[in-house]
Every structure is written in C-alpha cells, then in structure tokens.
Amino acid sequence: MKKTLLVLTSIMSITIAEVGMDKPLPLAQSLQISAEEINKSLPVMLDSEVRHDSAKAEGNHLIFHYTLVNF
C-alpha cells in the first residue's frame, strides 16, 4: 500500500511539474493524466494477497481497482 501511495504522489508531482505553476490544469484533467500514468505500471502485486489492477478518473475522483487474489 505504501508503494502505491509513493507512486501516486510521484505521478502527481510530475504532472504538476510538467504543467508549470503559471497555468494549472483543472483537477479532473490532472486526475485523468495521473490515472493514465498509473495504469502504465499496472497490474502489479502489492503483496502476496493484493493486486492493484487499474486506476481511473471520474470527475474529481481517482478510483483504484484491486483484486484480493486469495479471497
């Protein structure tokens, strides 16, 4: 879970840096870009029980899809 948070934080930082502080993107557009970047590295096993499958942006929400592989 810490790995996912670190990846998300890094991507958000890169997105903000690419846009520049003088012309910020709307939140929904920034989240869409972040979801696309996150999905490039998925799916990935977070531990022996949880697989992070995908991320998507819906409006001002960033939604993550996980699978509990042994459930």
mmCIF file of C-alpha atoms in Angstrom:
data_model
loop_
_atom_site.group_PDB
_atom_site.id
_atom_site.type_symbol
_atom_site.label_atom_id
_atom_site.label_comp_id
_atom_site.label_asym_id
_atom_site.label_seq_id
_atom_site.Cartn_x
_atom_site.Cartn_y
_atom_site.Cartn_z
ATOM 1 C CA MET A 1 0.000 0.000 0.000
ATOM 2 C CA LYS A 2 2.895 2.360 0.759
ATOM 3 C CA LYS A 3 4.301 1.604 -2.704
ATOM 4 C CA THR A 4 1.024 2.667 -4.351
ATOM 5 C CA LEU A 5 0.907 5.879 -2.338
ATOM 6 C CA LEU A 6 4.512 6.639 -3.267
ATOM 7 C CA VAL A 7 3.800 6.022 -6.970
ATOM 8 C CA LEU A 8 0.665 8.190 -6.859
ATOM 9 C CA THR A 9 2.490 11.024 -5.089
ATOM 10 C CA SER A 10 5.335 10.863 -7.593
ATOM 11 C CA ILE A 11 2.977 10.942 -10.566
ATOM 12 C CA MET A 12 1.004 13.863 -9.170
ATOM 13 C CA SER A 13 4.273 15.755 -8.615
ATOM 14 C CA ILE A 14 5.421 15.048 -12.162
ATOM 15 C CA THR A 15 2.044 16.106 -13.569
ATOM 16 C CA ILE A 16 2.180 19.399 -11.680
ATOM 17 C CA ALA A 17 5.795 19.994 -12.737
ATOM 18 C CA GLU A 18 5.049 19.298 -16.415
ATOM 19 C CA VAL A 19 2.162 21.745 -16.481
ATOM 20 C CA GLY A 20 4.012 24.520 -14.681
ATOM 21 C CA MET A 21 2.767 26.637 -11.842
ATOM 22 C CA ASP A 22 1.676 29.563 -14.036
ATOM 23 C CA LYS A 23 -1.019 27.561 -15.870
ATOM 24 C CA PRO A 24 -2.527 24.844 -13.615
ATOM 25 C CA LEU A 25 -4.828 22.184 -15.065
ATOM 26 C CA PRO A 26 -8.335 21.634 -13.721
ATOM 27 C CA LEU A 27 -8.432 18.895 -11.084
ATOM 28 C CA ALA A 28 -10.421 16.466 -13.252
ATOM 29 C CA GLN A 29 -7.931 16.762 -16.105
ATOM 30 C CA SER A 30 -4.954 16.362 -13.769
ATOM 31 C CA LEU A 31 -6.514 13.231 -12.248
ATOM 32 C CA GLN A 32 -7.132 11.789 -15.726
ATOM 33 C CA ILE A 33 -3.473 12.281 -16.625
ATOM 34 C CA SER A 34 -2.443 10.713 -13.317
ATOM 35 C CA ALA A 35 -4.698 7.676 -13.861
ATOM 36 C CA GLU A 36 -3.219 7.129 -17.331
ATOM 37 C CA GLU A 37 0.316 7.269 -15.924
ATOM 38 C CA ILE A 38 -0.528 4.923 -13.039
ATOM 39 C CA ASN A 39 -2.076 2.394 -15.447
ATOM 40 C CA LYS A 40 1.181 2.166 -17.391
ATOM 41 C CA SER A 41 2.720 0.268 -14.459
ATOM 42 C CA LEU A 42 -0.279 -1.954 -13.697
ATOM 43 C CA PRO A 43 -1.224 -4.622 -12.865
ATOM 44 C CA VAL A 44 1.211 -5.097 -10.004
ATOM 45 C CA MET A 45 1.190 -7.256 -6.891
ATOM 46 C CA LEU A 46 1.308 -5.055 -3.791
ATOM 47 C CA ASP A 47 1.893 -8.044 -1.535
ATOM 48 C CA SER A 48 1.041 -11.755 -1.577
ATOM 49 C CA GLU A 49 -2.668 -11.008 -1.171
ATOM 50 C CA VAL A 50 -3.429 -7.810 -3.113
ATOM 51 C CA ARG A 51 -3.041 -6.979 -6.803
ATOM 52 C CA HIS A 52 -3.509 -3.372 -7.976
ATOM 53 C CA ASP A 53 -5.342 -3.768 -11.300
ATOM 54 C CA SER A 54 -6.203 -0.298 -12.542
ATOM 55 C CA ALA A 55 -6.913 3.338 -11.796
ATOM 56 C CA LYS A 56 -9.462 5.646 -13.383
ATOM 57 C CA ALA A 57 -10.591 9.216 -13.011
ATOM 58 C CA GLU A 58 -14.267 10.099 -12.731
ATOM 59 C CA GLY A 59 -14.791 13.820 -12.351
ATOM 60 C CA ASN A 60 -12.844 14.934 -9.291
ATOM 61 C CA HIS A 61 -12.336 11.375 -8.032
ATOM 62 C CA LEU A 62 -9.462 8.964 -8.579
ATOM 63 C CA ILE A 63 -10.666 5.357 -8.293
ATOM 64 C CA PHE A 64 -8.398 2.362 -7.753
ATOM 65 C CA HIS A 65 -9.358 -1.234 -8.540
ATOM 66 C CA TYR A 66 -7.743 -4.035 -6.548
ATOM 67 C CA THR A 67 -8.092 -7.816 -6.506
ATOM 68 C CA LEU A 68 -7.790 -9.917 -3.356
ATOM 69 C CA VAL A 69 -6.125 -12.866 -5.061
ATOM 70 C CA ASN A 70 -6.634 -15.464 -2.329
ATOM 71 C CA PHE A 71 -10.097 -14.450 -1.196
#
